[in-house]
XYZ file of C-alpha atoms in Angstrom:
322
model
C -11.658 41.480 18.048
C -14.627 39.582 19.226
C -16.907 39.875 15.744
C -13.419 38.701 14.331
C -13.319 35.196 16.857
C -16.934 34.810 16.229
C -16.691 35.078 12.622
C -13.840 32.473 12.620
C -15.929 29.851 14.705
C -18.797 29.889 12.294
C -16.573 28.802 9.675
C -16.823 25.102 9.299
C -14.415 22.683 7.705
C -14.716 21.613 4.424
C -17.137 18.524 4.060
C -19.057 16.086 1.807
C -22.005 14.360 1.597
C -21.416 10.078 1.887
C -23.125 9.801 -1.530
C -20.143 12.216 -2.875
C -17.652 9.629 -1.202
C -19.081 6.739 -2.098
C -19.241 7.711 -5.549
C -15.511 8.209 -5.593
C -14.509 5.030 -4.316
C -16.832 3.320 -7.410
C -15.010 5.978 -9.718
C -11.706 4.228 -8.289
C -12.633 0.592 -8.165
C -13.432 1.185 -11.747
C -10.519 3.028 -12.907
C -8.447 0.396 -11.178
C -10.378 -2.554 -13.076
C -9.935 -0.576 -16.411
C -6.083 0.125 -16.133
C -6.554 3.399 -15.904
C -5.181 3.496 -12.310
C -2.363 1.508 -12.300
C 0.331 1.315 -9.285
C 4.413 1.718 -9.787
C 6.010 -2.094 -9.862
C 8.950 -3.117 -8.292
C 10.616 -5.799 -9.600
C 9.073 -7.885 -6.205
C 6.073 -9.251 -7.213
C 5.262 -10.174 -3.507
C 6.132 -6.478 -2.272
C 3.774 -5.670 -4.947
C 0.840 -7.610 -3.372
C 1.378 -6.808 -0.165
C 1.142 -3.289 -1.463
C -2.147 -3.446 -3.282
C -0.459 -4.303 -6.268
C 2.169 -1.312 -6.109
C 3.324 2.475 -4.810
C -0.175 4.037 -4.976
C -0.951 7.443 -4.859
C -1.911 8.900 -1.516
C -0.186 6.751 0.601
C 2.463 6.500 2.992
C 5.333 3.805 2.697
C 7.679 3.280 5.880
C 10.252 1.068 5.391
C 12.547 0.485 8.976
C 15.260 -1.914 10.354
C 18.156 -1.399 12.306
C 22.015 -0.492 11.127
C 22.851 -2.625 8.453
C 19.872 -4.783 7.271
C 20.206 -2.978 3.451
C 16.983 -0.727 4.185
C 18.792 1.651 2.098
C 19.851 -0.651 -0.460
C 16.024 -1.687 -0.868
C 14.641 1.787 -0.704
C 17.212 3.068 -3.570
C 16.573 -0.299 -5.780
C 12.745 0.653 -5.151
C 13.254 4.389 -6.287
C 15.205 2.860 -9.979
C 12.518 0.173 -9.724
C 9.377 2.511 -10.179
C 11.478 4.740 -12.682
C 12.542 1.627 -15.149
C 9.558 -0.500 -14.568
C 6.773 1.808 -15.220
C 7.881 3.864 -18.132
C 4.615 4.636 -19.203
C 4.069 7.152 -15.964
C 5.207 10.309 -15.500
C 7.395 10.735 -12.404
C 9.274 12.899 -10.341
C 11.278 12.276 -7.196
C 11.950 13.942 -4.902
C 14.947 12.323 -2.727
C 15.507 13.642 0.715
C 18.811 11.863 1.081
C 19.952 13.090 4.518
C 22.147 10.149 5.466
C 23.844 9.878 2.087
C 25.420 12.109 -0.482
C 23.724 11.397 -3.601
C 26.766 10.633 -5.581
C 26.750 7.177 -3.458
C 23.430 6.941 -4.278
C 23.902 7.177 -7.752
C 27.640 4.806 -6.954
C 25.178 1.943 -5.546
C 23.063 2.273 -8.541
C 25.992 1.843 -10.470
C 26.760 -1.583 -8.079
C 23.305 -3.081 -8.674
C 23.681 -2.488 -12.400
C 27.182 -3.572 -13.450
C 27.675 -6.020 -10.484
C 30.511 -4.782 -8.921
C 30.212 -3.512 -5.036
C 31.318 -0.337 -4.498
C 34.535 -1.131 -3.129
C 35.306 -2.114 -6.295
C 33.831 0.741 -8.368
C 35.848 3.303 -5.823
C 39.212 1.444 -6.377
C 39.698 0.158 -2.863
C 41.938 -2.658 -3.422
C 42.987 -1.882 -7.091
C 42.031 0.688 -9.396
C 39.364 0.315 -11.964
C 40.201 -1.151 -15.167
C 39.422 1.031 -18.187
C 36.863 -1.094 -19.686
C 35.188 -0.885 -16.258
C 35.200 2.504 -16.169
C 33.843 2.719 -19.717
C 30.719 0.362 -18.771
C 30.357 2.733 -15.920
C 30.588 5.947 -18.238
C 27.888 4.650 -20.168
C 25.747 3.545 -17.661
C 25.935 7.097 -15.937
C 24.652 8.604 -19.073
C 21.605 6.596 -18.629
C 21.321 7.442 -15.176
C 21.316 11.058 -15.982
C 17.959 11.155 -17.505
C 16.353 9.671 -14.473
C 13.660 12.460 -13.155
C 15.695 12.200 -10.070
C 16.184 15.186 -7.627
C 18.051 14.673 -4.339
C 18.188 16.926 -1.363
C 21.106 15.987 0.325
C 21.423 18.851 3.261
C 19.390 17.869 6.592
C 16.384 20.007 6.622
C 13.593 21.392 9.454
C 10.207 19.868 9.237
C 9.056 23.245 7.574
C 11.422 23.432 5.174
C 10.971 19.869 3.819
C 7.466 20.999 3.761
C 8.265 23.865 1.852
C 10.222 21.890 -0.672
C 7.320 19.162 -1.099
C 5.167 22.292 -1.817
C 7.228 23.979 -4.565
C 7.704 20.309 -6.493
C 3.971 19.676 -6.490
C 3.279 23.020 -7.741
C 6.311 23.328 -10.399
C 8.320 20.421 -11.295
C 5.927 17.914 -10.746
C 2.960 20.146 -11.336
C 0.423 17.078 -12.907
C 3.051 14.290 -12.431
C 3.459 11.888 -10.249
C 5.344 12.620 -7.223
C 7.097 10.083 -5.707
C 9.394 11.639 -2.188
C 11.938 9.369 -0.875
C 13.283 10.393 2.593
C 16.441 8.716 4.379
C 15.725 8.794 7.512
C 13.148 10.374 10.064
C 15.750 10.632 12.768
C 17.863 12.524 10.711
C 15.137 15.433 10.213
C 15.616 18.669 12.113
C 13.302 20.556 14.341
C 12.131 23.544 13.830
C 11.932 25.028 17.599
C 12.830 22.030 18.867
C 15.729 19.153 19.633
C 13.015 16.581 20.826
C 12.879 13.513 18.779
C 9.067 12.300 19.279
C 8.053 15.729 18.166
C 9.945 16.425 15.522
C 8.998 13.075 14.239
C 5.165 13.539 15.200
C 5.645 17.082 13.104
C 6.903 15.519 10.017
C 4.480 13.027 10.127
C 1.739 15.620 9.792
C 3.274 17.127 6.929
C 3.686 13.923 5.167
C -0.424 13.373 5.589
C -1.206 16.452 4.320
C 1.116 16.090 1.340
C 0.182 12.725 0.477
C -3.587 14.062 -0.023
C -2.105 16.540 -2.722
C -2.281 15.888 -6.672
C -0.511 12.020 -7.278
C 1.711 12.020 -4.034
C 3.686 8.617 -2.962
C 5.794 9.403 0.245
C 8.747 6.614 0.835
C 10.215 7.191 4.457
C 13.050 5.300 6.340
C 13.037 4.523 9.897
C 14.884 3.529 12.541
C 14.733 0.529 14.896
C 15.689 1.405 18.446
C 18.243 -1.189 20.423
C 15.442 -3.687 21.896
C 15.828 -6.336 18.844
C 18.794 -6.641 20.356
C 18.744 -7.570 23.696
C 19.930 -11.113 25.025
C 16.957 -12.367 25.966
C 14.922 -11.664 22.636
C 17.450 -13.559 20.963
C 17.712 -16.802 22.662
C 14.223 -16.691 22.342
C 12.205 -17.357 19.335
C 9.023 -15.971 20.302
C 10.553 -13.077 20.755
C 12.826 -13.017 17.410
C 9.796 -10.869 15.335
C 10.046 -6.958 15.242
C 7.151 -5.295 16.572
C 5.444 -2.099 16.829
C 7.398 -0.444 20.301
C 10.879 -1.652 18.612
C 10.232 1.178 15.990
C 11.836 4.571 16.985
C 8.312 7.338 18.039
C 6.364 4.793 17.528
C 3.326 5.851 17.634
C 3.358 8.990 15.353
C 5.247 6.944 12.623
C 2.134 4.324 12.676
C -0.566 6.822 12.661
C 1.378 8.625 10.249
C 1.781 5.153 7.642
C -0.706 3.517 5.475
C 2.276 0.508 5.186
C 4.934 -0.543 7.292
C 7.647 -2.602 6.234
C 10.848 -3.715 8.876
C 13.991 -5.341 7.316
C 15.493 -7.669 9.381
C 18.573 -9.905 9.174
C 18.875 -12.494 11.960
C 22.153 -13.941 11.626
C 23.815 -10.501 12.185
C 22.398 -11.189 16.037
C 23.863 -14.723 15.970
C 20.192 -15.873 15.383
C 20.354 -19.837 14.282
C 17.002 -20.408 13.371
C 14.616 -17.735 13.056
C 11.239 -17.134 15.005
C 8.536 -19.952 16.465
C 8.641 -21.282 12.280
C 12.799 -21.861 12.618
C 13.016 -19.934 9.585
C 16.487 -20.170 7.540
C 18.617 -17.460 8.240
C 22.158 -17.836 5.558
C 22.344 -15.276 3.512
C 18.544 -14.107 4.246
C 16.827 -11.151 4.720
C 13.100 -10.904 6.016
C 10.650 -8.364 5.203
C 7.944 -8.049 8.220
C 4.957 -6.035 7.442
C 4.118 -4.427 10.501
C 0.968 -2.447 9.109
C -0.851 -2.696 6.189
C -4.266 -1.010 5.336
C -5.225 -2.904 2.205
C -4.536 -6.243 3.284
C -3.189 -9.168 5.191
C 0.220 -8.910 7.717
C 3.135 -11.328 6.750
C 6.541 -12.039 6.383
C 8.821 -11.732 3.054
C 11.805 -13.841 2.211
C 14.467 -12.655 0.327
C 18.252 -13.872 -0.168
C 20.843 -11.178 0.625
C 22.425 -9.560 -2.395
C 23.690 -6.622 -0.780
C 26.929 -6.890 -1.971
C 25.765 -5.422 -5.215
C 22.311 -3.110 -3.370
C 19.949 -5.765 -4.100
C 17.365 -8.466 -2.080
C 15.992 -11.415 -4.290
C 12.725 -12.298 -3.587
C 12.509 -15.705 -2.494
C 9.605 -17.346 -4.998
C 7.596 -20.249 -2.839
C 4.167 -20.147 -0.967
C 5.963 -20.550 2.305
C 7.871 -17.707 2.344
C 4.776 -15.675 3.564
C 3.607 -16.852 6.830
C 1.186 -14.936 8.411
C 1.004 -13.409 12.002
């Protein structure tokens, strides 16, 4: 027993010289200059800076805001985004989609694409005309061949690890995996009910992951109640998200390489938004809480929700900076 514990103390981690390192990073600068690294688009060109120019490999993506600001919406126009827009790469995803079946996934799909909101495609006030339904028909059929696959019962830490594991060494065995997952909160423990440790676990599993083969990891979070107390709202200074209004904190920004919180203002009876009076109609704001590649700022977009989309708001002031 004690040759055994000896034995396993002289075994160092695995390590590399600097000149190894540093030789990868010109490898990359290069490849990136050349083309031959190339990030997944969305169709928001600003998103797209913010993110180094796209979803890159090897990184982790949180996207949060509170009940009804279309995080969602954005994060399943993101996953057709990098499918449509970047036809030359070869993806998989991976969709842990714990708070929604994926038939309504695929329904607000259908919304974005045909225009119609969902109440409307589910016959809510009156049924669907024929002509409708063909449209939808042949959309679907397009749909089909997306390299989607969707998880949709709530899953342990391990298991979700286990998952990850079996895509990147079968389905998307020298692909690119791309793993969606809606939301942290919704993720179960494995010996335990405690939030800040179930989310510290997954967290850990998502930065091992992300280090394997051509790994993108997409998560959701959840804002806790603080946005929303009286006396943030009648005052602008206070109007901002910021780092403690993110549910477990802490392990979600050691855990993210990007950080992204959705907020809409005028669902808290917000007039004019933060110290720069910002317009709030119809808009939703993008605050990039964390971002390792880059600048912090703020993202305009007008609401399209109706039919699961944001437009991205195209003028130089729409991106103050903290």
């Amino acid at each position: 027993m004690y040759k055994r514990q000896e034995q396993n103390l002289s075994s160092p981690l695995p390590y590399k010289h600097i000149s190894v390192a540093a030789d990868e990073a010109v490898t990359y600068i290069k490849q990136r200059k050349n083309h031959e690294i190339e990030p997944l688009k969305s169709r928001w060109n600003k998103f797209n800076f913010m993110c180094c120019g796209g979803i890159e490999p090897g990184c982790v993506y949180t996207i949060v805001g509170a009940s009804g600001t279309g995080k969602s919406s954005f994060v399943n126009t993101l996953e057709t985004d990098l499918i449509e827009l970047n036809p030359d790469k070869e993806l998989v995803v991976l969709s842990f989609s714990f708070e929604m079946l994926s038939s309504r996934q695929v329904g607000r799909k259908l919304s974005n694409k045909l225009r119609h909101t969902t109440s409307e495609l589910y016959s809510a006030s009156e049924d669907v005309s024929d002509s409708l339904l063909q449209d939808i028909e042949k959309e679907v059929e397009v749909i089909k061949q997306y390299p989607i696959y969707y998880v949709d019962e709530s899953a342990t830490v391990s298991k979700i690890e286990d998952t990850i594991t079996y895509f990147q060494n079968t389905i998307a065995k020298d692909k690119w995996l791309i793993i969606f997952l809606d939301h942290t909160l919704l993720v179960e423990g494995n010996d335990t009910n405690d939030e800040r440790k179930i989310i510290a676990a997954l967290e850990r599993v998502f930065i091992r992951a992300k280090k394997v083969g051509k790994t993108s990891i997409i998560q959701l979070s959840q804002m806790n109640r603080n946005i929303e107390m009286p006396e943030r709202i009648i005052n602008p200074s206070s109007h901002y998200p910021m780092r403690s209004d993110l549910s477990s904190s802490d392990s979600v920004f050691q855990g993210s390489d990007v950080i992204a919180v959705l907020s809409r203002p005028e669902t808290l009876g917000i007039t004019a938004y933060g110290p720069s009076r910002l317009p709030v109609q119809n808009k939703v704001y993008l605050h990039f809480l964390k971002v390792r590649e880059g600048k912090l700022a703020i993202l305009e977009y007008e609401n399209d929700l109706q039919y699961n989309n944001l437009i991205e708001v195209d003028r130089s002031e729409n991106k103050p900076q903290y």
